[in-house]
């Protein structure tokens, strides 16, 4: 009997170590843009079988955008293309810009990413996010893409409360940068996700304290939608 318990204990220990090693592998691998190649290829296959709408506002980003199941309805009457993949970082979006931005001739480009960058095990800093966003925007301009570019602020999460200071720093850096650039804009959603005392609103998240729930999306959606409508994206495209 004792031998059986010892064997069971060893097996359990090996399983825990294997699981831990797998999680470390995922964390490291997901920092490489090539990790998301399958999802990008899926977008391309979908574009062939179900061509995306013309005259649309293109959203690119990571987890929040990918999991937003009612996104098209929540943004109406703004016509959108939704290209959220994995837990994408800003550098990943830039890596795939020739495949998820340039083919669509978008009316505007909205970037929803950044939280995963500061959670990266390689130690990304707020200044790195600014550099990555600037590289993305300036690369598009160099390639002839003149559409306005919007950056949606990084939002807090109860499970990553210790990173909120860095996220606020990144928001401030990017907001300051776009103020000095033509056709670049900042959309603040994070202010609506904290209470009057500045505490993160836990009612906007699922049990994990990380993933937005329906109420979380209901908080973000109207802010983004109204900003786009105010900018004239709720109707037909005007000539540029």
Coordinates of C-alpha atoms in Angstrom, one line a residue:
X1 CA 0.0 0.0 0.0
X2 CA 2.8 2.4 0.9
X3 CA 4.5 1.7 -2.4
X4 CA 1.3 2.5 -4.2
X5 CA 1.1 5.9 -2.4
X6 CA 4.7 6.6 -3.2
X7 CA 4.1 5.7 -6.8
X8 CA 1.0 7.9 -6.9
X9 CA 2.9 10.8 -5.3
X10 CA 5.7 10.5 -7.8
X11 CA 3.3 10.5 -10.7
X12 CA 1.5 13.5 -9.3
X13 CA 4.8 15.4 -8.9
X14 CA 5.8 14.6 -12.5
X15 CA 2.4 15.8 -13.8
X16 CA 2.7 19.1 -11.9
X17 CA 6.3 19.6 -13.2
X18 CA 5.1 18.8 -16.7
X19 CA 2.2 21.2 -16.5
X20 CA 4.4 23.9 -15.1
X21 CA 6.9 23.4 -17.9
X22 CA 4.1 23.5 -20.5
X23 CA 2.8 26.8 -19.1
X24 CA 6.3 28.3 -19.2
X25 CA 6.6 27.1 -22.8
X26 CA 3.3 28.8 -23.7
X27 CA 4.3 32.0 -22.0
X28 CA 7.7 32.1 -23.9
X29 CA 6.3 30.9 -27.2
X30 CA 3.4 33.3 -27.2
X31 CA 5.8 36.2 -27.2
X32 CA 7.0 35.2 -30.7
X33 CA 4.7 36.6 -33.4
X34 CA 5.0 33.3 -35.3
X35 CA 3.0 31.6 -32.6
X36 CA -0.1 33.2 -34.0
X37 CA 0.5 32.2 -37.6
X38 CA -2.4 29.7 -37.6
X39 CA -4.9 32.4 -36.6
X40 CA -3.6 34.8 -39.3
X41 CA -3.9 32.1 -41.9
X42 CA -7.5 31.5 -40.8
X43 CA -8.3 35.2 -41.4
X44 CA -7.0 34.9 -44.9
X45 CA -9.0 31.8 -45.6
X46 CA -12.1 33.4 -44.3
X47 CA -11.5 36.5 -46.5
X48 CA -11.6 34.2 -49.6
X49 CA -14.8 32.3 -48.6
X50 CA -16.5 35.3 -47.0
X51 CA -15.0 38.6 -48.2
X52 CA -14.9 41.4 -45.6
X53 CA -17.1 44.5 -46.1
X54 CA -15.8 47.5 -47.9
X55 CA -15.6 51.0 -46.4
X56 CA -15.1 49.5 -43.0
X57 CA -13.3 50.5 -39.8
X58 CA -10.6 47.9 -39.1
X59 CA -10.0 46.7 -35.5
X60 CA -6.8 44.9 -34.8
X61 CA -5.8 43.6 -31.4
X62 CA -5.6 40.7 -29.0
X63 CA -7.7 38.9 -26.4
X64 CA -10.4 41.5 -25.7
X65 CA -11.2 42.0 -29.4
X66 CA -11.0 38.2 -30.1
X67 CA -13.5 37.4 -27.4
X68 CA -16.0 40.2 -28.2
X69 CA -18.7 38.0 -29.7
X70 CA -21.3 40.8 -30.2
X71 CA -18.8 43.2 -31.6
X72 CA -20.4 43.9 -34.9
X73 CA -23.8 44.6 -33.3
X74 CA -22.2 46.7 -30.6
X75 CA -20.5 49.0 -33.1
X76 CA -23.5 49.4 -35.5
X77 CA -24.0 51.5 -37.5
X78 CA -20.2 51.6 -37.9
X79 CA -19.2 48.9 -40.4
X80 CA -16.3 47.0 -38.9
X81 CA -13.7 44.3 -39.7
X82 CA -12.7 42.4 -36.5
X83 CA -9.1 41.1 -36.5
X84 CA -8.4 40.1 -32.9
X85 CA -6.1 37.1 -32.4
X86 CA -4.6 35.2 -29.5
X87 CA -3.1 37.4 -26.8
X88 CA -1.5 39.6 -29.4
X89 CA 1.1 42.2 -28.5
X90 CA 1.6 45.5 -30.4
X91 CA 4.8 44.0 -32.0
X92 CA 2.8 41.0 -33.2
X93 CA 0.2 43.3 -34.9
X94 CA 3.0 45.2 -36.6
X95 CA 4.6 41.9 -37.7
X96 CA 1.4 40.9 -39.5
X97 CA 0.3 44.3 -40.8
X98 CA 0.8 43.4 -44.4
X99 CA -1.7 40.6 -43.9
X100 CA -4.3 42.0 -41.5
X101 CA -4.2 45.7 -42.3
X102 CA -3.0 46.6 -45.8
X103 CA -5.4 44.3 -47.8
X104 CA -8.5 46.0 -46.5
X105 CA -8.2 49.7 -47.5
X106 CA -9.9 50.6 -44.1
X107 CA -11.6 53.9 -43.4
X108 CA -9.8 53.9 -40.1
X109 CA -7.7 51.6 -38.0
X110 CA -8.4 51.0 -34.3
X111 CA -5.7 49.3 -32.2
X112 CA -6.8 47.4 -29.1
X113 CA -3.7 45.8 -27.6
X114 CA -1.0 46.4 -25.0
X115 CA -2.1 44.6 -21.8
X116 CA -0.3 41.4 -22.9
X117 CA 2.8 43.3 -23.7
X118 CA 3.4 44.4 -20.1
X119 CA 2.6 40.8 -18.9
X120 CA 5.2 39.3 -21.1
X121 CA 7.9 37.3 -19.2
X122 CA 10.6 39.1 -21.2
X123 CA 9.9 42.2 -19.2
X124 CA 8.3 44.7 -21.6
X125 CA 8.2 48.3 -20.4
X126 CA 5.7 51.2 -21.1
X127 CA 8.4 52.8 -23.2
X128 CA 8.6 49.6 -25.3
X129 CA 4.8 49.8 -26.0
X130 CA 5.2 53.4 -27.2
X131 CA 8.1 52.3 -29.5
X132 CA 6.1 49.4 -30.9
X133 CA 3.0 51.5 -31.5
X134 CA 5.1 54.2 -33.2
X135 CA 6.8 51.6 -35.4
X136 CA 3.4 50.2 -36.4
X137 CA 1.9 53.6 -37.3
X138 CA 5.0 54.9 -39.1
X139 CA 5.5 51.7 -41.0
X140 CA 1.9 52.0 -42.3
X141 CA 2.5 55.6 -43.3
X142 CA 5.6 54.6 -45.1
X143 CA 3.7 51.9 -47.0
X144 CA 1.1 54.4 -48.2
X145 CA -1.7 53.7 -45.6
X146 CA -3.2 57.1 -44.8
X147 CA -6.2 56.1 -42.8
X148 CA -6.6 57.6 -39.4
X149 CA -5.2 55.4 -36.6
X150 CA -6.9 55.2 -33.2
X151 CA -5.4 53.7 -30.1
X152 CA -7.8 52.4 -27.4
X153 CA -6.3 52.8 -23.9
X154 CA -4.9 49.9 -22.0
X155 CA -7.5 48.8 -19.4
X156 CA -6.9 47.6 -15.9
X157 CA -7.7 44.1 -14.6
X158 CA -8.1 42.9 -11.0
X159 CA -5.8 39.9 -11.6
X160 CA -3.0 42.2 -12.8
X161 CA -3.6 45.1 -10.4
X162 CA 0.2 45.4 -9.8
X163 CA 0.7 46.2 -13.5
X164 CA -1.9 49.1 -13.5
X165 CA 0.7 51.8 -12.8
X166 CA 2.7 50.6 -15.9
X167 CA -0.4 50.6 -18.0
X168 CA -1.2 54.1 -17.0
X169 CA 2.3 55.1 -17.9
X170 CA 2.0 53.5 -21.3
X171 CA -1.4 55.2 -21.9
X172 CA 0.1 58.6 -21.0
X173 CA 3.1 58.1 -23.3
X174 CA 0.9 57.0 -26.3
X175 CA -1.7 59.7 -25.7
X176 CA 1.1 62.3 -25.7
X177 CA 2.6 60.9 -28.9
X178 CA -0.6 60.9 -30.9
X179 CA -1.3 64.5 -30.0
X180 CA 1.7 65.5 -32.0
X181 CA 0.8 63.4 -35.0
X182 CA -1.7 64.0 -37.8
X183 CA -4.6 61.5 -38.2
X184 CA -3.7 59.7 -34.9
X185 CA -6.1 59.6 -32.0
X186 CA -6.4 58.2 -28.5
X187 CA -9.6 56.7 -27.0
X188 CA -9.7 56.6 -23.3
X189 CA -11.8 53.6 -21.9
X190 CA -9.8 53.0 -18.8
X191 CA -11.4 55.9 -16.9
X192 CA -14.7 54.1 -17.1
X193 CA -13.3 51.0 -15.6
X194 CA -12.3 52.4 -12.2
X195 CA -14.6 53.9 -9.5
X196 CA -14.4 57.4 -8.1
X197 CA -11.6 56.4 -5.8
X198 CA -9.6 55.0 -8.6
X199 CA -10.2 51.3 -7.7
X200 CA -10.6 48.8 -10.4
X201 CA -14.2 47.8 -11.0
X202 CA -14.3 44.1 -10.4
X203 CA -17.9 43.9 -11.6
X204 CA -16.6 44.3 -15.2
X205 CA -14.7 41.0 -15.2
X206 CA -15.3 37.2 -15.1
X207 CA -14.2 35.0 -12.3
X208 CA -10.6 35.1 -13.4
X209 CA -10.3 38.8 -12.8
X210 CA -8.8 39.2 -16.2
X211 CA -11.4 38.5 -18.9
X212 CA -14.1 41.0 -19.5
X213 CA -17.7 40.0 -18.9
X214 CA -20.8 41.2 -20.7
X215 CA -20.9 44.3 -18.4
X216 CA -17.3 45.0 -19.2
X217 CA -18.0 45.0 -23.0
X218 CA -21.1 47.1 -22.4
X219 CA -18.9 49.6 -20.7
X220 CA -16.2 49.7 -23.5
X221 CA -18.5 49.5 -26.5
X222 CA -20.5 52.7 -26.3
X223 CA -17.3 54.8 -25.7
X224 CA -15.5 53.4 -28.8
X225 CA -18.7 53.4 -30.9
X226 CA -19.6 57.0 -30.1
X227 CA -16.1 58.2 -30.8
X228 CA -16.2 56.7 -34.2
X229 CA -19.7 58.0 -34.9
X230 CA -18.6 61.5 -33.9
X231 CA -15.7 61.2 -36.4
X232 CA -18.2 60.4 -39.2
X233 CA -17.7 56.6 -39.5
X234 CA -21.4 55.8 -39.0
X235 CA -22.4 56.6 -42.6
X236 CA -21.1 56.3 -46.1
X237 CA -17.5 56.8 -46.8
X238 CA -16.5 60.3 -47.9
X239 CA -13.7 60.8 -50.4
X240 CA -10.2 61.4 -49.0

